């Protein structure tokens, strides 16, 4: 759809938010950087990284391209901040919430296991993450962000297993297995009925909290 505005349609031109500054030098538009980041994240999740373009976002938001440059240097700057926002929301803030929800390590572990089953918020988070992981296959900046998120999440889960009494090496191995399950369950939400998915989660918890017999000497 074209964004061209002619003089014959002043009403549409008036609705566009311009990049022209007010008398004090501040931008006249009311969009925040977060508005652009949220819009870019939504396009990334549902249309892919190639559709995250300044002109298309401006058209979607009903503003001129100039509005974008009040907040970002260029497209790469926007993409960097999309990844940062994703990391803060889906890793840092999530970890803090999980840590403060329960003091008991087993309950914290159950919260981790339950993450793929948290309704629409979990579905949206999984869609965003799938898009970012696909992007990371061809982009070093995205790859670094995904690697950093994975390491941080596995580290948190390893702390839970350590609190349950497992040695650090085994705690990290169990954390990797649990994290792999959570990622897979999130991305394959249509595999099995709700009852079957819950049965899988209970089995995973049972298997990964079970103390294994020591290797024979």
PDB file of N, CA and C in Angstrom, residues 112-116 157 177-187 204:
ATOM      1  N   UNK A 112       9.877 -23.706  35.937  1.00  0.00           N
ATOM      2  CA  UNK A 112      10.602 -23.775  34.663  1.00  0.00           C
ATOM      3  C   UNK A 112       9.932 -24.776  33.731  1.00  0.00           C
ATOM      4  N   UNK A 113       9.600 -25.959  34.267  1.00  0.00           N
ATOM      5  CA  UNK A 113       8.956 -26.996  33.462  1.00  0.00           C
ATOM      6  C   UNK A 113       7.623 -26.504  32.897  1.00  0.00           C
ATOM      7  N   UNK A 114       6.943 -25.658  33.631  1.00  0.00           N
ATOM      8  CA  UNK A 114       5.605 -25.202  33.231  1.00  0.00           C
ATOM      9  C   UNK A 114       5.614 -24.068  32.220  1.00  0.00           C
ATOM     10  N   UNK A 115       6.764 -23.497  31.920  1.00  0.00           N
ATOM     11  CA  UNK A 115       6.822 -22.315  31.053  1.00  0.00           C
ATOM     12  C   UNK A 115       6.124 -22.494  29.697  1.00  0.00           C
ATOM     13  N   UNK A 116       6.258 -23.651  29.028  1.00  0.00           N
ATOM     14  CA  UNK A 116       5.601 -23.778  27.717  1.00  0.00           C
ATOM     15  C   UNK A 116       4.083 -23.855  27.794  1.00  0.00           C
ATOM     16  N   UNK A 157      19.034 -22.453  35.606  1.00  0.00           N
ATOM     17  CA  UNK A 157      18.483 -23.782  35.895  1.00  0.00           C
ATOM     18  C   UNK A 157      19.518 -24.645  36.615  1.00  0.00           C
ATOM     19  N   UNK A 177      19.607 -30.489  29.715  1.00  0.00           N
ATOM     20  CA  UNK A 177      18.542 -31.388  29.290  1.00  0.00           C
ATOM     21  C   UNK A 177      17.164 -30.767  29.535  1.00  0.00           C
ATOM     22  N   UNK A 178      16.983 -30.153  30.706  1.00  0.00           N
ATOM     23  CA  UNK A 178      15.696 -29.537  31.006  1.00  0.00           C
ATOM     24  C   UNK A 178      15.429 -28.351  30.074  1.00  0.00           C
ATOM     25  N   UNK A 179      16.454 -27.536  29.854  1.00  0.00           N
ATOM     26  CA  UNK A 179      16.284 -26.380  28.970  1.00  0.00           C
ATOM     27  C   UNK A 179      15.955 -26.825  27.549  1.00  0.00           C
ATOM     28  N   UNK A 180      16.609 -27.881  27.086  1.00  0.00           N
ATOM     29  CA  UNK A 180      16.327 -28.403  25.745  1.00  0.00           C
ATOM     30  C   UNK A 180      14.879 -28.866  25.645  1.00  0.00           C
ATOM     31  N   UNK A 181      14.393 -29.490  26.707  1.00  0.00           N
ATOM     32  CA  UNK A 181      12.988 -29.915  26.721  1.00  0.00           C
ATOM     33  C   UNK A 181      12.055 -28.704  26.651  1.00  0.00           C
ATOM     34  N   UNK A 182      12.316 -27.670  27.454  1.00  0.00           N
ATOM     35  CA  UNK A 182      11.451 -26.490  27.487  1.00  0.00           C
ATOM     36  C   UNK A 182      11.407 -25.824  26.112  1.00  0.00           C
ATOM     37  N   UNK A 183      12.563 -25.680  25.479  1.00  0.00           N
ATOM     38  CA  UNK A 183      12.608 -25.071  24.144  1.00  0.00           C
ATOM     39  C   UNK A 183      11.838 -25.916  23.142  1.00  0.00           C
ATOM     40  N   UNK A 184      12.058 -27.235  23.181  1.00  0.00           N
ATOM     41  CA  UNK A 184      11.375 -28.123  22.230  1.00  0.00           C
ATOM     42  C   UNK A 184       9.866 -28.131  22.459  1.00  0.00           C
ATOM     43  N   UNK A 185       9.452 -28.199  23.712  1.00  0.00           N
ATOM     44  CA  UNK A 185       8.023 -28.214  24.026  1.00  0.00           C
ATOM     45  C   UNK A 185       7.355 -26.911  23.582  1.00  0.00           C
ATOM     46  N   UNK A 186       8.083 -25.812  23.725  1.00  0.00           N
ATOM     47  CA  UNK A 186       7.551 -24.512  23.312  1.00  0.00           C
ATOM     48  C   UNK A 186       7.338 -24.443  21.805  1.00  0.00           C
ATOM     49  N   UNK A 187       8.260 -25.059  21.054  1.00  0.00           N
ATOM     50  CA  UNK A 187       8.210 -24.971  19.601  1.00  0.00           C
ATOM     51  C   UNK A 187       7.344 -26.058  18.969  1.00  0.00           C
ATOM     52  N   UNK A 204       9.405 -35.633  32.685  1.00  0.00           N
ATOM     53  CA  UNK A 204      10.672 -34.904  32.636  1.00  0.00           C
ATOM     54  C   UNK A 204      11.105 -34.495  34.042  1.00  0.00           C
TER      55      UNK A 204
END
